[in-house]
Tab-separated table of C-alpha atoms and ligand atoms in Angstrom:
chain	number	residue	atom	x	y	z
C	43	UNK	CA	-17.000	-1.226	18.848
C	44	UNK	CA	-15.660	2.226	18.063
C	45	UNK	CA	-14.551	3.009	21.619
C	46	UNK	CA	-13.274	6.566	21.842
C	47	UNK	CA	-13.127	6.992	18.102
C	48	UNK	CA	-15.625	8.874	15.959
C	49	UNK	CA	-15.444	6.423	13.089
C	50	UNK	CA	-14.361	2.846	12.444
C	51	UNK	CA	-11.949	4.105	9.808
C	52	UNK	CA	-10.240	6.321	12.371
C	53	UNK	CA	-10.037	3.468	14.861
C	54	UNK	CA	-8.622	1.151	12.214
C	55	UNK	CA	-5.988	3.692	11.177
C	56	UNK	CA	-4.858	3.920	14.797
C	57	UNK	CA	-4.795	0.141	15.216
C	58	UNK	CA	-2.048	-0.190	12.618
C	59	UNK	CA	0.999	-0.300	14.931
C	60	UNK	CA	-0.634	-3.124	16.885
C	61	UNK	CA	-1.974	-5.181	13.997
C	62	UNK	CA	1.163	-4.816	11.897
C	63	UNK	CA	3.181	-6.032	14.900
C	64	UNK	CA	0.723	-8.910	15.315
C	65	UNK	CA	1.012	-9.825	11.654
C	66	UNK	CA	4.806	-9.618	11.657
C	67	UNK	CA	5.043	-11.768	14.745
C	68	UNK	CA	3.472	-14.672	12.890
C	69	UNK	CA	5.959	-14.378	9.986
C	70	UNK	CA	9.141	-13.696	11.930
C	71	UNK	CA	11.009	-16.014	14.204
C	72	UNK	CA	12.139	-13.597	16.905
C	73	UNK	CA	14.920	-15.865	18.182
C	74	UNK	CA	17.099	-15.632	15.088
C	75	UNK	CA	15.309	-12.780	13.256
C	76	UNK	CA	14.482	-14.833	10.190
C	77	UNK	CA	11.292	-15.140	8.181
C	78	UNK	CA	9.106	-18.146	8.926
C	79	UNK	CA	6.236	-19.016	6.586
C	80	UNK	CA	3.392	-21.412	7.308
C	81	UNK	CA	4.147	-25.060	6.484
C	82	UNK	CA	4.021	-25.604	2.717
C	83	UNK	CA	4.357	-28.730	0.656
C	84	UNK	CA	5.985	-27.344	-2.462
C	85	UNK	CA	9.410	-26.004	-3.216
C	86	UNK	CA	9.443	-22.197	-3.303
C	87	UNK	CA	12.899	-22.169	-4.882
C	88	UNK	CA	11.300	-23.506	-8.092
C	89	UNK	CA	9.134	-20.412	-8.483
C	90	UNK	CA	10.377	-18.572	-11.557
C	91	UNK	CA	7.575	-16.126	-12.129
C	92	UNK	CA	4.935	-14.432	-9.994
C	93	UNK	CA	1.569	-13.165	-11.169
C	94	UNK	CA	-0.198	-10.914	-8.667
C	95	UNK	CA	-3.890	-10.199	-9.015
C	96	UNK	CA	-6.021	-7.925	-6.833
C	97	UNK	CA	-8.429	-4.974	-6.856
C	98	UNK	CA	-8.383	-1.457	-5.404
C	99	UNK	CA	-6.225	-0.884	-2.359
C	100	UNK	CA	-5.112	-4.524	-2.361
C	101	UNK	CA	-3.846	-3.962	-5.901
C	102	UNK	CA	-1.707	-1.065	-4.670
C	103	UNK	CA	-0.173	-3.380	-2.061
C	104	UNK	CA	0.628	-5.707	-4.968
C	105	UNK	CA	2.304	-2.841	-6.834
C	106	UNK	CA	4.594	-2.191	-3.879
C	107	UNK	CA	5.335	-5.911	-3.569
C	108	UNK	CA	6.459	-6.099	-7.188
C	109	UNK	CA	9.418	-3.857	-6.298
C	110	UNK	CA	10.346	-6.165	-3.433
C	111	UNK	CA	10.011	-9.483	-5.288
C	112	UNK	CA	12.090	-8.185	-8.150
C	113	UNK	CA	14.661	-6.403	-6.008
C	114	UNK	CA	15.187	-9.143	-3.410
C	115	UNK	CA	14.365	-12.393	-5.178
C	116	UNK	CA	15.036	-11.343	-8.805
C	117	UNK	CA	11.806	-13.077	-9.789
C	118	UNK	CA	9.833	-11.268	-12.506
C	119	UNK	CA	6.373	-10.118	-11.464
C	120	UNK	CA	3.343	-9.617	-13.644
C	121	UNK	CA	0.599	-7.588	-12.054
C	122	UNK	CA	-2.995	-6.877	-12.936
C	123	UNK	CA	-6.390	-5.763	-11.742
C	124	UNK	CA	-8.514	-8.887	-11.379
C	125	UNK	CA	-11.183	-7.445	-13.676
C	126	UNK	CA	-8.580	-7.021	-16.456
C	127	UNK	CA	-6.575	-10.169	-15.825
C	128	UNK	CA	-9.567	-12.433	-16.287
C	129	UNK	CA	-10.365	-11.270	-19.763
C	130	UNK	CA	-6.924	-10.895	-21.330
C	131	UNK	CA	-5.907	-14.545	-21.678
C	132	UNK	CA	-2.716	-14.131	-19.627
C	133	UNK	CA	0.327	-16.320	-20.290
C	134	UNK	CA	0.686	-18.667	-17.329
C	135	UNK	CA	3.833	-20.740	-17.551
C	136	UNK	CA	4.634	-23.818	-15.547
C	137	UNK	CA	6.378	-23.089	-12.275
C	138	UNK	CA	4.475	-19.885	-11.713
C	139	UNK	CA	3.166	-18.620	-8.418
C	140	UNK	CA	-0.141	-16.771	-8.720
C	141	UNK	CA	-0.665	-14.516	-5.742
C	142	UNK	CA	-4.038	-13.058	-4.802
C	143	UNK	CA	-4.327	-10.214	-2.342
C	144	UNK	CA	-7.635	-9.451	-0.701
C	145	UNK	CA	-8.922	-8.132	2.593
C	146	UNK	CA	-12.283	-9.895	2.330
C	147	UNK	CA	-11.229	-12.975	0.392
C	148	UNK	CA	-14.559	-12.724	-1.428
C	149	UNK	CA	-14.025	-10.114	-4.170
C	150	UNK	CA	-15.722	-11.742	-7.157
C	151	UNK	CA	-13.204	-10.835	-9.861
C	152	UNK	CA	-10.221	-11.818	-7.718
C	153	UNK	CA	-11.815	-15.139	-6.812
C	154	UNK	CA	-12.609	-15.887	-10.459
C	155	UNK	CA	-9.006	-15.032	-11.401
C	156	UNK	CA	-7.784	-17.411	-8.688
C	157	UNK	CA	-9.879	-20.252	-10.100
C	158	UNK	CA	-8.619	-19.508	-13.593
C	159	UNK	CA	-4.997	-19.728	-12.390
C	160	UNK	CA	-5.683	-22.908	-10.490
C	161	UNK	CA	-7.187	-24.507	-13.565
C	162	UNK	CA	-4.049	-23.465	-15.446
C	163	UNK	CA	-1.600	-25.181	-13.128
C	164	UNK	CA	-0.355	-22.241	-11.083
C	165	UNK	CA	0.544	-22.546	-7.424
C	166	UNK	CA	-2.020	-20.426	-5.596
C	167	UNK	CA	-0.824	-18.044	-2.883
C	168	UNK	CA	-3.380	-15.952	-1.018
C	169	UNK	CA	-2.772	-12.952	1.240
C	170	UNK	CA	-6.116	-12.520	2.948
C	171	UNK	CA	-7.565	-10.975	6.090
C	172	UNK	CA	-10.656	-13.141	6.533
C	173	UNK	CA	-9.398	-16.642	7.365
C	174	UNK	CA	-12.733	-18.330	6.648
C	175	UNK	CA	-13.139	-16.727	3.214
C	176	UNK	CA	-13.434	-18.497	-0.147
C	177	UNK	CA	-9.953	-17.436	-1.204
C	178	UNK	CA	-8.429	-18.706	2.039
C	179	UNK	CA	-10.060	-22.097	1.460
C	180	UNK	CA	-8.784	-22.407	-2.098
C	181	UNK	CA	-5.153	-21.457	-1.421
C	182	UNK	CA	-2.115	-23.722	-1.687
C	183	UNK	CA	-0.134	-21.187	0.299
C	184	UNK	CA	-2.307	-19.295	2.770
C	185	UNK	CA	-0.732	-16.123	4.117
C	186	UNK	CA	-3.166	-14.513	6.541
C	187	UNK	CA	-2.947	-10.893	7.580
C	188	UNK	CA	-3.873	-10.443	11.220
C	189	UNK	CA	-5.504	-7.041	10.947
C	190	UNK	CA	-8.686	-8.147	12.705
C	191	UNK	CA	-12.126	-7.258	11.330
C	192	UNK	CA	-12.045	-4.195	9.089
C	193	UNK	CA	-15.401	-2.445	9.207
C	194	UNK	CA	-14.811	0.945	7.583
C	195	UNK	CA	-15.475	0.572	3.857
C	196	UNK	CA	-12.164	2.247	3.020
C	197	UNK	CA	-9.379	-0.243	3.595
C	198	UNK	CA	-6.600	0.955	5.918
C	199	UNK	CA	-5.115	-1.521	8.389
C	200	UNK	CA	-5.577	-4.451	6.000
C	201	UNK	CA	-3.320	-2.621	3.521
C	202	UNK	CA	-0.377	-2.112	5.875
C	203	UNK	CA	-0.693	-5.702	7.094
C	204	UNK	CA	-0.678	-6.913	3.484
C	205	UNK	CA	2.555	-4.978	2.946
C	206	UNK	CA	4.090	-6.572	6.047
C	207	UNK	CA	3.252	-10.088	4.806
C	208	UNK	CA	4.437	-9.370	1.271
C	209	UNK	CA	7.779	-7.979	2.453
C	210	UNK	CA	8.336	-11.084	4.581
C	211	UNK	CA	7.380	-13.326	1.650
C	212	UNK	CA	9.720	-11.471	-0.715
C	213	UNK	CA	12.631	-11.910	1.704
C	214	UNK	CA	11.807	-15.574	2.234
C	215	UNK	CA	11.625	-16.222	-1.494
C	216	UNK	CA	14.937	-14.407	-1.962
C	217	UNK	CA	16.556	-16.722	0.593
C	218	UNK	CA	15.089	-19.795	-1.109
C	219	UNK	CA	16.328	-18.593	-4.488
C	220	UNK	CA	19.810	-18.014	-3.104
C	221	UNK	CA	19.608	-14.266	-3.724
C	222	UNK	CA	19.756	-13.243	-0.084
C	223	UNK	CA	22.072	-14.512	2.630
C	224	UNK	CA	21.267	-14.883	6.296
C	225	UNK	CA	22.746	-11.515	7.257
C	226	UNK	CA	20.706	-9.704	4.599
C	227	UNK	CA	17.563	-11.534	5.663
C	228	UNK	CA	18.150	-10.469	9.262
C	229	UNK	CA	18.601	-6.908	8.082
C	230	UNK	CA	15.236	-6.998	6.288
C	231	UNK	CA	13.595	-8.509	9.363
C	232	UNK	CA	15.186	-5.866	11.524
C	233	UNK	CA	13.740	-3.084	9.368
C	234	UNK	CA	10.309	-4.726	9.363
C	235	UNK	CA	10.347	-4.926	13.139
C	236	UNK	CA	10.907	-1.160	13.213
C	237	UNK	CA	7.602	-0.606	11.400
C	238	UNK	CA	5.226	-0.584	14.416
C	239	UNK	CA	7.174	2.155	16.213
C	240	UNK	CA	7.482	4.136	12.991
C	241	UNK	CA	3.717	3.819	12.407
C	242	UNK	CA	3.183	5.196	15.909
C	243	UNK	CA	5.482	8.121	15.174
C	244	UNK	CA	3.523	8.801	11.971
C	245	UNK	CA	0.233	8.714	13.902
C	246	UNK	CA	1.612	11.375	16.252
C	247	UNK	CA	1.027	13.859	13.430
C	248	UNK	CA	-2.718	13.297	13.408
C	249	UNK	CA	-3.480	16.759	14.797
C	250	UNK	CA	-1.210	18.546	12.319
C	251	UNK	CA	-2.977	16.719	9.518
C	252	UNK	CA	-6.403	17.513	10.974
C	253	UNK	CA	-5.548	21.205	11.118
C	254	UNK	CA	-4.337	21.339	7.510
C	255	UNK	CA	-7.317	19.390	6.136
C	256	UNK	CA	-9.218	22.651	5.592
C	257	UNK	CA	-6.599	23.615	2.987
C	258	UNK	CA	-7.530	20.581	0.908
C	259	UNK	CA	-11.272	20.357	1.574
C	260	UNK	CA	-12.284	23.193	-0.826
C	261	UNK	CA	-10.281	21.751	-3.751
C	262	UNK	CA	-12.001	20.327	-6.801
C	263	UNK	CA	-9.000	18.273	-7.847
C	264	UNK	CA	-5.979	17.003	-5.936
C	265	UNK	CA	-2.855	15.305	-7.290
C	266	UNK	CA	-0.584	12.882	-5.442
C	267	UNK	CA	2.984	12.242	-6.560
C	268	UNK	CA	5.446	9.531	-5.576
C	269	UNK	CA	8.320	7.553	-7.021
C	270	UNK	CA	9.452	3.929	-6.853
C	271	UNK	CA	7.760	1.897	-4.113
C	272	UNK	CA	6.086	5.098	-2.921
C	273	UNK	CA	4.345	5.661	-6.259
C	274	UNK	CA	1.611	3.144	-5.337
C	275	UNK	CA	1.103	5.178	-2.160
C	276	UNK	CA	0.293	8.186	-4.325
C	277	UNK	CA	-2.364	6.067	-6.043
C	278	UNK	CA	-3.621	4.873	-2.668
C	279	UNK	CA	-3.769	8.433	-1.328
C	280	UNK	CA	-5.816	9.536	-4.315
C	281	UNK	CA	-8.160	6.547	-3.992
C	282	UNK	CA	-8.750	7.179	-0.286
C	283	UNK	CA	-9.508	10.865	-0.895
C	284	UNK	CA	-11.874	10.107	-3.785
C	285	UNK	CA	-13.823	7.436	-2.032
C	286	UNK	CA	-14.490	9.150	1.280
C	287	UNK	CA	-14.387	12.894	0.528
C	288	UNK	CA	-15.670	12.738	-3.086
C	289	UNK	CA	-12.923	15.100	-4.222
C	290	UNK	CA	-11.473	14.163	-7.587
C	291	UNK	CA	-7.894	13.020	-7.079
C	292	UNK	CA	-5.240	11.279	-9.156
C	293	UNK	CA	-1.931	9.698	-8.294
C	294	UNK	CA	1.014	9.904	-10.671
C	295	UNK	CA	4.546	8.645	-10.778
C	296	UNK	CA	6.466	11.902	-10.198
C	297	UNK	CA	8.480	11.569	-13.390
C	298	UNK	CA	5.326	11.233	-15.488
C	299	UNK	CA	4.087	14.730	-14.638
C	300	UNK	CA	5.993	16.374	-17.450
C	301	UNK	CA	4.445	13.971	-19.959
C	302	UNK	CA	1.027	15.561	-19.685
C	303	UNK	CA	-0.553	15.919	-16.258
C	304	UNK	CA	1.488	19.019	-15.415
C	305	UNK	CA	-0.898	20.880	-17.734
C	306	UNK	CA	-3.494	20.520	-14.962
C	307	UNK	CA	-1.451	22.537	-12.478
C	308	UNK	CA	-2.590	25.966	-11.366
C	309	UNK	CA	-3.123	27.773	-8.034
C	310	UNK	CA	-6.313	25.811	-7.432
C	311	UNK	CA	-4.729	22.367	-7.410
C	312	UNK	CA	-3.147	21.011	-4.220
C	313	UNK	CA	-0.352	18.551	-5.005
C	314	UNK	CA	0.577	16.071	-2.285
C	315	UNK	CA	4.177	14.934	-2.712
C	316	UNK	CA	5.368	11.751	-0.970
C	317	UNK	CA	9.151	11.966	-0.766
C	318	UNK	CA	11.046	10.182	1.983
C	319	UNK	CA	14.701	11.241	1.993
C	320	UNK	CA	16.796	8.569	0.324
C	321	UNK	CA	17.888	7.437	-3.114
C	322	UNK	CA	14.848	8.780	-4.989
C	323	UNK	CA	14.476	12.046	-3.074
C	324	UNK	CA	16.363	14.483	-5.324
C	325	UNK	CA	14.508	13.385	-8.446
C	326	UNK	CA	11.110	13.663	-6.782
C	327	UNK	CA	11.960	17.094	-5.422
C	328	UNK	CA	12.951	18.326	-8.847
C	329	UNK	CA	9.502	17.229	-10.106
C	330	UNK	CA	8.003	19.083	-7.158
C	331	UNK	CA	9.847	22.256	-8.163
C	332	UNK	CA	8.424	21.958	-11.674
C	333	UNK	CA	4.952	21.833	-10.137
C	334	UNK	CA	5.626	24.799	-7.869
C	335	UNK	CA	7.014	26.870	-10.728
C	336	UNK	CA	3.558	26.564	-12.325
C	337	UNK	CA	1.729	27.770	-9.252
C	338	UNK	CA	0.966	24.313	-7.815
C	339	UNK	CA	0.141	24.326	-4.100
C	340	UNK	CA	2.430	21.654	-2.696
C	341	UNK	CA	2.013	19.667	0.498
C	342	UNK	CA	5.289	17.836	1.112
C	343	UNK	CA	5.304	14.648	3.164
C	344	UNK	CA	8.847	13.721	4.134
C	345	UNK	CA	11.149	13.221	7.116
C	346	UNK	CA	12.897	16.080	8.902
C	347	UNK	CA	15.910	15.874	6.626
C	348	UNK	CA	13.724	16.039	3.527
C	349	UNK	CA	11.577	18.870	4.858
C	350	UNK	CA	14.645	20.909	5.780
C	351	UNK	CA	15.984	20.515	2.302
C	352	UNK	CA	12.808	21.074	0.305
C	353	UNK	CA	9.958	22.165	2.579
C	354	UNK	CA	10.227	25.881	1.977
C	355	UNK	CA	7.507	27.372	-0.181
C	356	UNK	CA	5.082	24.492	0.426
C	357	UNK	CA	1.568	25.348	1.653
C	358	UNK	CA	2.007	22.683	4.328
C	359	UNK	CA	4.378	19.908	5.304
C	360	UNK	CA	3.824	16.665	7.183
C	361	UNK	CA	6.780	15.227	9.028
C	362	UNK	CA	7.345	11.479	9.026
C	363	UNK	CA	9.953	9.585	11.010
C	364	UNK	CA	13.094	8.801	9.053
C	365	UNK	CA	12.808	5.148	8.061
C	366	UNK	CA	14.524	2.598	5.882
C	367	UNK	CA	13.121	2.689	2.298
C	368	UNK	CA	11.737	-0.847	2.790
C	369	UNK	CA	9.162	0.279	5.337
C	370	UNK	CA	8.474	3.732	3.900
C	371	UNK	CA	5.371	2.464	2.018
C	372	UNK	CA	3.866	1.243	5.311
C	373	UNK	CA	4.697	4.437	7.183
C	374	UNK	CA	3.584	6.826	4.414
C	375	UNK	CA	0.238	5.045	4.245
C	376	UNK	CA	-0.635	6.733	7.540
C	377	UNK	CA	-0.527	10.396	6.427
C	378	UNK	CA	-2.471	9.697	3.226
C	379	UNK	CA	-5.128	7.806	5.194
C	380	UNK	CA	-5.353	10.531	7.824
C	381	UNK	CA	-5.468	13.286	5.246
C	382	UNK	CA	-8.384	11.653	3.438
C	383	UNK	CA	-10.076	11.000	6.760
C	384	UNK	CA	-9.820	14.568	8.045
C	385	UNK	CA	-10.787	16.123	4.714
C	386	UNK	CA	-13.885	13.910	4.716
C	387	UNK	CA	-14.657	15.051	8.279
C	388	UNK	CA	-14.349	18.714	7.226
C	389	UNK	CA	-16.728	17.997	4.336
C	390	UNK	CA	-19.094	16.061	6.576
C	391	UNK	CA	-19.345	12.992	4.371
C	392	UNK	CA	-20.178	9.528	5.681
C	393	UNK	CA	-16.662	8.246	6.333
C	394	UNK	CA	-17.480	4.633	7.173
C	395	UNK	CA	-20.189	4.170	4.557
C	396	UNK	CA	-19.278	6.245	1.502
C	397	UNK	CA	-21.957	6.550	-1.146
C	398	UNK	CA	-22.139	3.929	-3.903
C	399	UNK	CA	-19.634	1.607	-2.209
C	400	UNK	CA	-19.811	-1.752	-0.463
C	401	UNK	CA	-17.218	-3.324	1.815
C	402	UNK	CA	-16.938	-6.455	-0.226
C	403	UNK	CA	-17.476	-6.399	-3.983
C	404	UNK	CA	-19.095	-9.721	-4.775
C	405	UNK	CA	-20.402	-8.749	-8.190
C	406	UNK	CA	-18.246	-8.868	-11.320
H	357	F6R	C1	-10.506	1.022	-1.026
H	357	F6R	C2	-11.042	-0.334	-0.869
H	357	F6R	C3	-11.256	-1.177	-2.074
H	357	F6R	C4	-10.818	-2.622	-1.836
H	357	F6R	C5	-11.143	-3.503	-3.045
H	357	F6R	C6	-10.613	-4.910	-2.873
H	357	F6R	O1	-10.367	1.671	0.186
H	357	F6R	O2	-11.320	-0.756	0.220
H	357	F6R	O3	-10.572	-0.640	-3.173
H	357	F6R	O4	-9.439	-2.620	-1.566
H	357	F6R	O5	-12.528	-3.537	-3.231
H	357	F6R	O6	-11.200	-5.564	-1.785
H	357	F6R	P1	-10.578	-6.860	-1.181
H	357	F6R	O7	-9.219	-6.487	-0.644
H	357	F6R	O8	-11.514	-7.291	-0.098
H	357	F6R	O9	-10.456	-7.877	-2.279
């Protein structure tokens, strides 16, 4: 039931602190702050390559995870949309882990890709929200998200729970591969455990976002920019806006703007910049200045430190709590979800049942 909420999507956005905490609690041993995976009967330390396959929002979770697997575990990651992966004859070497990410566990292309990998000797890992789904049944390593039923067609809480599971998995793999010691693992766990409170702090800005939604609602096109692990969040922000408000939107890696898309910028185009303060901040801000110099209407999403440094001259800013870069992708999911949600409400579209879309895509 929707309770006090107007839409399932809104309710599911607000459930994130709780369901992310729930999900983390089944992957983290509180006593010694280490990662604990479900019982598995193969040796993770032998994994020398990871192939991640997913669609839509789940694919963007995979994109974020690639940074973590490579950074923590130093295991190379190949990544593809299920609908592309299936038809490109991918190289699947022995010792590979094929990881499938899906809310429903029934997406036809992802399921077919899973079966292809299984037939080609890969170990099958599945990050899935529906425990009774086909993908869950066919997994060697089943990693459930505990987001609870997701009813809004646009995926929200499943995404942040996927990120929580993937971060825990990346740390665990790093430990198994000897790339992370106990103290570093505890540090990762510590940051992950800060996510629920940080998600709550992000949700506190709901009203600010609602009141600036009218600035975005009249736009014909909107761009989203991000860098590093926050680049996939730019793609996710654009997808959310497209699917529920029907405004054309694109996400770009900030540094790619000058290679073409900056030609799109004029006074009519809002540009949403995701830039937590930290190692990538200065570079992203310099891309933002290039956009502003061409008349682009920038909305900066950052923490107080970032907004103080670069917020001036933006048409709006959204303040996030200051968080460790590891959990920034979870926390910055909230403002992009809320922005899409409130813009859709201004436009009066059907938030929970957008046109032309189904919750689970069981056709190829
Ligand atoms: C976007 C959205 C879709 C799904 C995609 C994959 O908001 O919900 O892009 O993420 O259809 O679905 P699952 O995760 O069920 O495989």
